[in-house]
Tab-separated table of C-alpha atoms in Angstrom:
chain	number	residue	atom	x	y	z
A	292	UNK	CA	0.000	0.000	0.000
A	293	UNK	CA	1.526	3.306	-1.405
A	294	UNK	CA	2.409	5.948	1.450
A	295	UNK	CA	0.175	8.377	2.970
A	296	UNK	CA	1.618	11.637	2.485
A	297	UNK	CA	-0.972	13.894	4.893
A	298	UNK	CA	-0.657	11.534	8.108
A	299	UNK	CA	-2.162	13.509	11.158
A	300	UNK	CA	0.547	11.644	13.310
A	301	UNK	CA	3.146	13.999	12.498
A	302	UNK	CA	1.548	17.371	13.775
A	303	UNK	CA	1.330	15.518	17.354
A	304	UNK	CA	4.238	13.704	17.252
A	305	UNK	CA	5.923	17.248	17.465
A	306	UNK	CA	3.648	18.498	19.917
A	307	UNK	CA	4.755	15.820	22.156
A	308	UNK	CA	8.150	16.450	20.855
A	309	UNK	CA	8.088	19.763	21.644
A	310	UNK	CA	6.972	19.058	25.145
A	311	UNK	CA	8.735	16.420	26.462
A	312	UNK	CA	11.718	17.868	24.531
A	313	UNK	CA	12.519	21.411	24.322
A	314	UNK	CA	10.394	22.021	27.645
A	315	UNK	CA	12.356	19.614	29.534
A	316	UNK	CA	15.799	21.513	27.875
A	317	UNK	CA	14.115	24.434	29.126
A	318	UNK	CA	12.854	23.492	32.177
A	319	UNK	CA	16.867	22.084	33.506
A	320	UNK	CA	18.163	25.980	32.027
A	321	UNK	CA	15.873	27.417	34.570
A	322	UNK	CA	16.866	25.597	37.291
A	323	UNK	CA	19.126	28.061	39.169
A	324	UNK	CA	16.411	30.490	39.130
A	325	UNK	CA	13.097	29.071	39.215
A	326	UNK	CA	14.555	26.635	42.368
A	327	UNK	CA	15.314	29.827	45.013
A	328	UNK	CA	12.245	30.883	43.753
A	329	UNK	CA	9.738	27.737	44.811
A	330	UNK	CA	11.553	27.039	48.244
A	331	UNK	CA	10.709	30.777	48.458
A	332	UNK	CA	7.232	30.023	48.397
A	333	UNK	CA	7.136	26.804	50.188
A	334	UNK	CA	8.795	28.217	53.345
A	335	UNK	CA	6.442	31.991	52.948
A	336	UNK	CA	9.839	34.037	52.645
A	337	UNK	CA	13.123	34.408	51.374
A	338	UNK	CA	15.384	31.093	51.218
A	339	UNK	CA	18.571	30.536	49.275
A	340	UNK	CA	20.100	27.305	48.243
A	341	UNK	CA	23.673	25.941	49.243
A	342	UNK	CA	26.960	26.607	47.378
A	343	UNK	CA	27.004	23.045	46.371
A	344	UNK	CA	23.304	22.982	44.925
A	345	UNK	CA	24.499	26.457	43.165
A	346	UNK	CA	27.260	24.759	41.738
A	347	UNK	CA	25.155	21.765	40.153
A	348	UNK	CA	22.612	24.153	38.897
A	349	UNK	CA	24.433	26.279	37.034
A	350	UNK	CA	26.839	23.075	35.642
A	351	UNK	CA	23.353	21.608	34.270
A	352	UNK	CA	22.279	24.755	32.815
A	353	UNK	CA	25.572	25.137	31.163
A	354	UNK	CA	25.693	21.640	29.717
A	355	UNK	CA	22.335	22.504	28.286
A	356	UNK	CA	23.591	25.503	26.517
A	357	UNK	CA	26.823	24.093	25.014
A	358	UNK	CA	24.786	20.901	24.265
A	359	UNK	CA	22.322	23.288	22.142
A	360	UNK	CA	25.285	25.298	20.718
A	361	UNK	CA	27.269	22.131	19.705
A	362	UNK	CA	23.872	20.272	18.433
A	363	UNK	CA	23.168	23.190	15.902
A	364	UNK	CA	26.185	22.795	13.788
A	365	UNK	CA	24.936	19.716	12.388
A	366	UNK	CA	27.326	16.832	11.322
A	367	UNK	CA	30.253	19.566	11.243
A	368	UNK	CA	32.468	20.162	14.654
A	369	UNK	CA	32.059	23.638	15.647
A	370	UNK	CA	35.657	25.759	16.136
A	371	UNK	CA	35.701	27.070	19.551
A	372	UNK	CA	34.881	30.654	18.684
A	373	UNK	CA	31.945	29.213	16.682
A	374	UNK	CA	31.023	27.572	19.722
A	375	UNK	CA	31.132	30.552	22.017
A	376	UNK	CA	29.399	32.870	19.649
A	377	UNK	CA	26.341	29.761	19.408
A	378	UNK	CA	26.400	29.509	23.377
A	379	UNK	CA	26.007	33.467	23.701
A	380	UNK	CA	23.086	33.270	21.276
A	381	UNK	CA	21.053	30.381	23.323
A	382	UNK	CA	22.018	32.141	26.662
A	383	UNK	CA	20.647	35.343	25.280
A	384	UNK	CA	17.327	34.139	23.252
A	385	UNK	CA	16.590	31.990	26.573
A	386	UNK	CA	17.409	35.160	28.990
A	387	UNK	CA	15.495	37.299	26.976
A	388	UNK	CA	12.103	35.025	26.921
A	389	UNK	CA	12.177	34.622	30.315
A	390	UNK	CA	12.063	38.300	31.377
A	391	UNK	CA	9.633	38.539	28.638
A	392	UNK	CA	7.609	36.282	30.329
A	393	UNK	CA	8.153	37.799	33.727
A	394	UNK	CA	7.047	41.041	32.117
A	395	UNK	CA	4.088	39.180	31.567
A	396	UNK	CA	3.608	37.661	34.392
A	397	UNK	CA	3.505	40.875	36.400
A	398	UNK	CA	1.453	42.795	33.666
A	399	UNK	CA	-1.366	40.717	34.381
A	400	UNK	CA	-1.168	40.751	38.040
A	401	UNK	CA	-1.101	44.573	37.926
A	402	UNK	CA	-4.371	44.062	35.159
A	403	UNK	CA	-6.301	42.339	37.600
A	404	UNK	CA	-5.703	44.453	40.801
A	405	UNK	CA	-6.781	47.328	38.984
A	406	UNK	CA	-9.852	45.797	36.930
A	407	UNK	CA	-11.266	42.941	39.595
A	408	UNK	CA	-13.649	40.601	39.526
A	409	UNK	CA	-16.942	40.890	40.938
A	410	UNK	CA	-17.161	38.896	44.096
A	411	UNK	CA	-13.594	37.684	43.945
A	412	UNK	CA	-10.303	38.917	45.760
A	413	UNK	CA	-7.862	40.545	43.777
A	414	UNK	CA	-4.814	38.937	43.712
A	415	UNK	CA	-1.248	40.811	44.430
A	416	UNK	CA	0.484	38.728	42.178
A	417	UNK	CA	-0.299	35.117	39.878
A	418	UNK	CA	0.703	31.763	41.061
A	419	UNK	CA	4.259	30.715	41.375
A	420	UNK	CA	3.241	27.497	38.738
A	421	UNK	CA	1.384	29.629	36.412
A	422	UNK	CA	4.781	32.177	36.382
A	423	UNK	CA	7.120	28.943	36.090
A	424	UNK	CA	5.278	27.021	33.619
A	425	UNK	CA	4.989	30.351	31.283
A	426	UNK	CA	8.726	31.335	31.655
A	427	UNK	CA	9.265	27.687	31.074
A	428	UNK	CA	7.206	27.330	27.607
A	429	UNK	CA	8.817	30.736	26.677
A	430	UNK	CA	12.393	30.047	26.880
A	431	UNK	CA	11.476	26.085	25.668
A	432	UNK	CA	10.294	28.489	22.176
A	433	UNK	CA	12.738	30.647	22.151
A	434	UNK	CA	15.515	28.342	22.307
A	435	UNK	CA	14.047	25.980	19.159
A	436	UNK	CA	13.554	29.103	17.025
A	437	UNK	CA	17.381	29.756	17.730
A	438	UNK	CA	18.258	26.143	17.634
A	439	UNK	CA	16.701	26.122	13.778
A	440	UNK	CA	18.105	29.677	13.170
A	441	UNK	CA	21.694	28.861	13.500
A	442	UNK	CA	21.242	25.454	12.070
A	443	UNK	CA	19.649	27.053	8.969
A	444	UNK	CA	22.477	30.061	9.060
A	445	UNK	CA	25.446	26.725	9.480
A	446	UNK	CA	23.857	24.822	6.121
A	447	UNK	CA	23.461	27.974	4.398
A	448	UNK	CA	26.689	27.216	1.990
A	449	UNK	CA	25.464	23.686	2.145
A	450	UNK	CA	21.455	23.363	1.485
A	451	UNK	CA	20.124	20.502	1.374
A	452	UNK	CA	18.857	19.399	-1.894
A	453	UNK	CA	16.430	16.803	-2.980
A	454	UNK	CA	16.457	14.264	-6.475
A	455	UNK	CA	12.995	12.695	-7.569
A	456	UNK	CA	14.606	8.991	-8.499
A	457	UNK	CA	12.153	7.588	-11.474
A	458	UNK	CA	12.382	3.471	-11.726
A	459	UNK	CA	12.194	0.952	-9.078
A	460	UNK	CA	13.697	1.024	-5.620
A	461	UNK	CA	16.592	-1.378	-5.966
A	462	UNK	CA	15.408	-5.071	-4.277
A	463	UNK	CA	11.491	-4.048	-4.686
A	464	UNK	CA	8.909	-5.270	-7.697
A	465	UNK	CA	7.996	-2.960	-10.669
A	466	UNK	CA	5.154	-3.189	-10.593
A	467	UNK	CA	4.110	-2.581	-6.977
A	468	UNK	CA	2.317	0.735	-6.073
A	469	UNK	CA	4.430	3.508	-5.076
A	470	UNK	CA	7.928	1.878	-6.052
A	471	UNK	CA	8.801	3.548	-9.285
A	472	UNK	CA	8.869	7.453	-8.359
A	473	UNK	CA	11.025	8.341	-5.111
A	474	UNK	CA	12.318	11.283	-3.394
A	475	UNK	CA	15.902	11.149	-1.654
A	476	UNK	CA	18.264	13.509	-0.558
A	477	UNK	CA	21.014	14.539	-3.059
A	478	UNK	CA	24.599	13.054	-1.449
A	479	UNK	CA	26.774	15.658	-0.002
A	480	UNK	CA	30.212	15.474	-0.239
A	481	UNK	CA	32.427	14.001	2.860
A	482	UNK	CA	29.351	11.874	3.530
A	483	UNK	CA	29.832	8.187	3.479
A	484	UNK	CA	26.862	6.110	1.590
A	485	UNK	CA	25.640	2.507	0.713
A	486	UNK	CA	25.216	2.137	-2.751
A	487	UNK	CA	25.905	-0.090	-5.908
A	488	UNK	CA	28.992	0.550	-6.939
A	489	UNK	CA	30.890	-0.250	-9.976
A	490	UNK	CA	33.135	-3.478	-9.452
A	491	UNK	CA	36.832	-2.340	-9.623
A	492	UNK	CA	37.008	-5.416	-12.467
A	493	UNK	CA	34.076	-4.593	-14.805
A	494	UNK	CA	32.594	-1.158	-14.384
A	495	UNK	CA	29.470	-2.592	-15.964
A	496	UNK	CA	28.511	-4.639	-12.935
A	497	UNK	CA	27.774	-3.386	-9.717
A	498	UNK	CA	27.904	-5.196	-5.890
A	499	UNK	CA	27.045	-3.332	-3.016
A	500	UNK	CA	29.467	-1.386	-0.993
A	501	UNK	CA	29.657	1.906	1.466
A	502	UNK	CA	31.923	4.259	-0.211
A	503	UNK	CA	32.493	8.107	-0.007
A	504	UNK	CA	31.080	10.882	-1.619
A	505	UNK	CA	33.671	12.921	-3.420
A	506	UNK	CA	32.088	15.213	-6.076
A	507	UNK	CA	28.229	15.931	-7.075
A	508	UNK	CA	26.368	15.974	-10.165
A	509	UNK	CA	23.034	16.900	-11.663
A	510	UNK	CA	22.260	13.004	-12.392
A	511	UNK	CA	25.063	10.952	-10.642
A	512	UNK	CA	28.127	11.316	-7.834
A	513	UNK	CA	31.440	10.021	-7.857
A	514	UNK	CA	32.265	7.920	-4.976
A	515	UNK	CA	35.395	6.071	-3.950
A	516	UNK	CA	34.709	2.083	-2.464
A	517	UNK	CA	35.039	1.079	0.815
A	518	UNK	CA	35.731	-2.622	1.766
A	519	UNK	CA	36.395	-4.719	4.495
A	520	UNK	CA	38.898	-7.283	3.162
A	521	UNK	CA	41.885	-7.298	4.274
A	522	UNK	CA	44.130	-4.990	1.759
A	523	UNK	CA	47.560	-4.201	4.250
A	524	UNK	CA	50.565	-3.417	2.616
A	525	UNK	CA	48.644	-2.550	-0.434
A	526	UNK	CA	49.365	0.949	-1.555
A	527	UNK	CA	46.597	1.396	-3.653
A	528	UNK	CA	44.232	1.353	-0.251
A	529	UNK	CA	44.292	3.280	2.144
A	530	UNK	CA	42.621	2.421	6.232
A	531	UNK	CA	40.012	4.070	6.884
A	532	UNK	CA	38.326	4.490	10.846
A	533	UNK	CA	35.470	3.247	11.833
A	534	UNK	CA	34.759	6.519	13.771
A	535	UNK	CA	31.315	7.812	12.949
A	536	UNK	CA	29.685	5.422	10.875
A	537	UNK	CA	30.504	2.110	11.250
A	538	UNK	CA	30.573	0.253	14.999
A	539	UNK	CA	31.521	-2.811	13.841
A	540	UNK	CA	34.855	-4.248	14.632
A	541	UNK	CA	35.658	-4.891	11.095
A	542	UNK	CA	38.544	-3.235	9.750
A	543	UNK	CA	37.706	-1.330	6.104
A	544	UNK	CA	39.724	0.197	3.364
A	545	UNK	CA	39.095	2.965	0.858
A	546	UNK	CA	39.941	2.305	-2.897
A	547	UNK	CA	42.362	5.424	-4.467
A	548	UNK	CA	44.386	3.795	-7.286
A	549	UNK	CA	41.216	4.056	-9.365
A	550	UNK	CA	39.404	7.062	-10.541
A	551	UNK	CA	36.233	8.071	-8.658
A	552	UNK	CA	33.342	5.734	-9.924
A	553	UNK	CA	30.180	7.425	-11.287
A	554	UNK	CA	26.638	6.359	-9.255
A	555	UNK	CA	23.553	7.452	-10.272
A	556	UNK	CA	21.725	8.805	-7.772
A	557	UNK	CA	19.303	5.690	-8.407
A	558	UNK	CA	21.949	3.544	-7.447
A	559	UNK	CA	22.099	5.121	-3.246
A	560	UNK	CA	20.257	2.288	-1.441
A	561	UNK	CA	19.052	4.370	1.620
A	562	UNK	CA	17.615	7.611	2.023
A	563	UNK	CA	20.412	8.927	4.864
A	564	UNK	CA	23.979	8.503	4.844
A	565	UNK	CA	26.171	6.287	7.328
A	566	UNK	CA	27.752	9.003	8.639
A	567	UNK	CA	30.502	11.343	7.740
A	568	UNK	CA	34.100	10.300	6.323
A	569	UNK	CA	36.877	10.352	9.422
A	570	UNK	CA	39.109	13.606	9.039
A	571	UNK	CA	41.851	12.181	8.837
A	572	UNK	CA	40.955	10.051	5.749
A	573	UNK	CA	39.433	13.047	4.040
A	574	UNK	CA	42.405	15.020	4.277
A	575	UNK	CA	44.125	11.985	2.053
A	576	UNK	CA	40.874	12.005	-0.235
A	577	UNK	CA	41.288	15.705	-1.179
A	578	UNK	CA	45.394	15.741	-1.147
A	579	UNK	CA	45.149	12.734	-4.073
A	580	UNK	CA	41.903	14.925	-5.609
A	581	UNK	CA	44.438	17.456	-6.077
A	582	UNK	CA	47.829	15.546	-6.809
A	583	UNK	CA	46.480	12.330	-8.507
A	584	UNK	CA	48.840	9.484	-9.601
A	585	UNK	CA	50.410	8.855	-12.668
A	586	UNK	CA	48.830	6.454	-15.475
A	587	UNK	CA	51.654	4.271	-15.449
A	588	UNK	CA	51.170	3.989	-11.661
A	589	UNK	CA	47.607	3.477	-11.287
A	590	UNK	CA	47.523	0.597	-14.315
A	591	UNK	CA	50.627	-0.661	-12.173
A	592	UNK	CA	48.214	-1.096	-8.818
A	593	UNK	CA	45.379	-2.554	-10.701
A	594	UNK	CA	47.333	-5.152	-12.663
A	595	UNK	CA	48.052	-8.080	-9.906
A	596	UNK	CA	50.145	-11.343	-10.715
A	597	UNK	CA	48.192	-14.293	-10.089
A	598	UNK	CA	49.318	-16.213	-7.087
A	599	UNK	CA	51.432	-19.617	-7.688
A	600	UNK	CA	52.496	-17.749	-10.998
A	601	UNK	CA	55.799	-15.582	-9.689
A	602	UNK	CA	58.040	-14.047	-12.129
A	603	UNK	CA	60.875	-15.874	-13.339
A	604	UNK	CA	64.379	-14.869	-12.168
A	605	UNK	CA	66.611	-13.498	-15.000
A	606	UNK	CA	68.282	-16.226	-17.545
A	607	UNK	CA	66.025	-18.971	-16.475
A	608	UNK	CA	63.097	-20.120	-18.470
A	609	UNK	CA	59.609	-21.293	-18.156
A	610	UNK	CA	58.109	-24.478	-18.590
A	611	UNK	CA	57.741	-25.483	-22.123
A	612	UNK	CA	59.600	-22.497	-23.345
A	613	UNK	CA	62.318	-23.486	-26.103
A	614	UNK	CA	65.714	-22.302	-25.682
């Protein structure tokens, strides 16, 4: 059965995300103020907490921030001033909201003393839930609309861009609904992917392997394999980490004597990546981008001796071979 595309599920699924998420987020920022301010209450007067509990209030609040700040660049690792500049921007949407909603708060306290209610006391100021739970909801808002801001601002060199794939999703019939048109994400480069790639032997076949994005195109991307046989001592491959998208405890190699391959965007086999090539291993990617091998040395790495068949030493002769 073919995919509804107007489910109602979504709109409360981020309701509920929004509640038990960025409220929550919210709610631990809040701590080292909204705290002093309920044992207040409780014990009818002023009451401050301990040195130690000020200590683990403000660490929480902080981990929130930088957790925020850190979260909003995405796949990329923020650069210290990057991450300062986010932290100041959360701290100050979040600071702001809140005496926004204090503002509030004390607006309509001041509203209803001067216009009360018939047969009803007027109040000298609003509950201490109803002034938590608004200065909570306000700084839980505040903080995703900066949250999305910066992430928006950090992909704005980077946008993400989507390819309508016509023909069959590879390993599904032809002719079942909703399996010939599909929507995907176009590849970024850096990004590691499971695809059908070209076999290394005959480019006209393809087998299944993760490999790395290197380059974009309107139709198709050039990736380099991965695999997990054993290729040591082999200079045309190169290790590659398993940090960040694999957490198996295979070992895997990335293919660089040959060329990039060319996949069609058909050809991707999921509709996220696997995570983002290791640093290290992209530095070597872009240095052999930029200095790539000679001919005579790449045909040299893909031409292999057959085992068993060793060349003979100089002066003797092969079997059958007249003198």
């Amino acid at each position: 059965m073919a995919r509804r595309s107007n489910t109602p599920g979504c709109g409360c699924g981020g309701c509920l995300g929004f509640l038990f998420g960025w409220v929550t987020l919210a709610y631990v920022l809040l701590l080292p103020i909204t705290l002093p301010e309920l044992l207040a209450v409780q014990e009818h007067g002023p009451r401050t907490t301990t040195p130690v509990q000020d200590i683990g209030l403000w660490t929480a609040s902080a981990l929130v921030v930088l957790a925020l700040a850190w979260g909003a660049q995405g796949r990329r690792r923020p650069s210290p001033p990057t991450l300062l500049l986010h932290t100041a921007l959360f701290s100050a949407s979040a600071a702001l909201a809140f005496w926004g909603a204090t503002w509030a708060n004390r607006s309509i306290a001041a509203y209803a003393r001067t216009h009360p209610t018939a047969g009803a006391a007027s109040p000298t100021e609003l509950p201490w839930s109803f002034t938590a739970t608004l200065e909570t909801v306000a700084a839980a808002g505040a903080m995703m609309i900066t949250f999305h801001a910066v992430r928006r601002w950090c992909r704005r060199d980077d946008p993400p861009q989507r390819v309508v794939i016509h023909g069959p999703r590879p390993g599904t019939d032809r002719d079942r609904p909703g399996s010939t048109d599909r929507e995907v994400r176009r590849p970024r480069t850096g990004e590691i992917w499971l695809a059908d790639v070209p076999l290394r032997e005959d480019d006209s076949q393809t087998l299944q392997h993760y490999c790395v994005v290197v380059r974009n195109h309107a139709a198709y991307a050039d990736v380099m394999q991965i695999t997990s046989k054993d290729k040591t001592g082999r200079r045309d491959f190169i290790p590659i980490p398993n940090d960040g998208w694999d957490y198996t405890e295979y070992d895997h190699w990335l293919d660089v004597a040959l060329p990039p391959r060319r996949v069609s965007y058909a050809g991707f086999l999921k509709s996220t990546p696997q995570g983002r090539c290791p640093q290290q291993t992209w530095q070597a990617i872009t240095q052999i981008m930029n200095h790539p091998r000679p001919s005579h040395q790449t045909n040299k790495a893909r031409t292999r001796r057959p085992t068993g068949d060793p060349r003979p030493p100089h002066g003797s002769r092969r079997s059958g071979q007249r003198r």
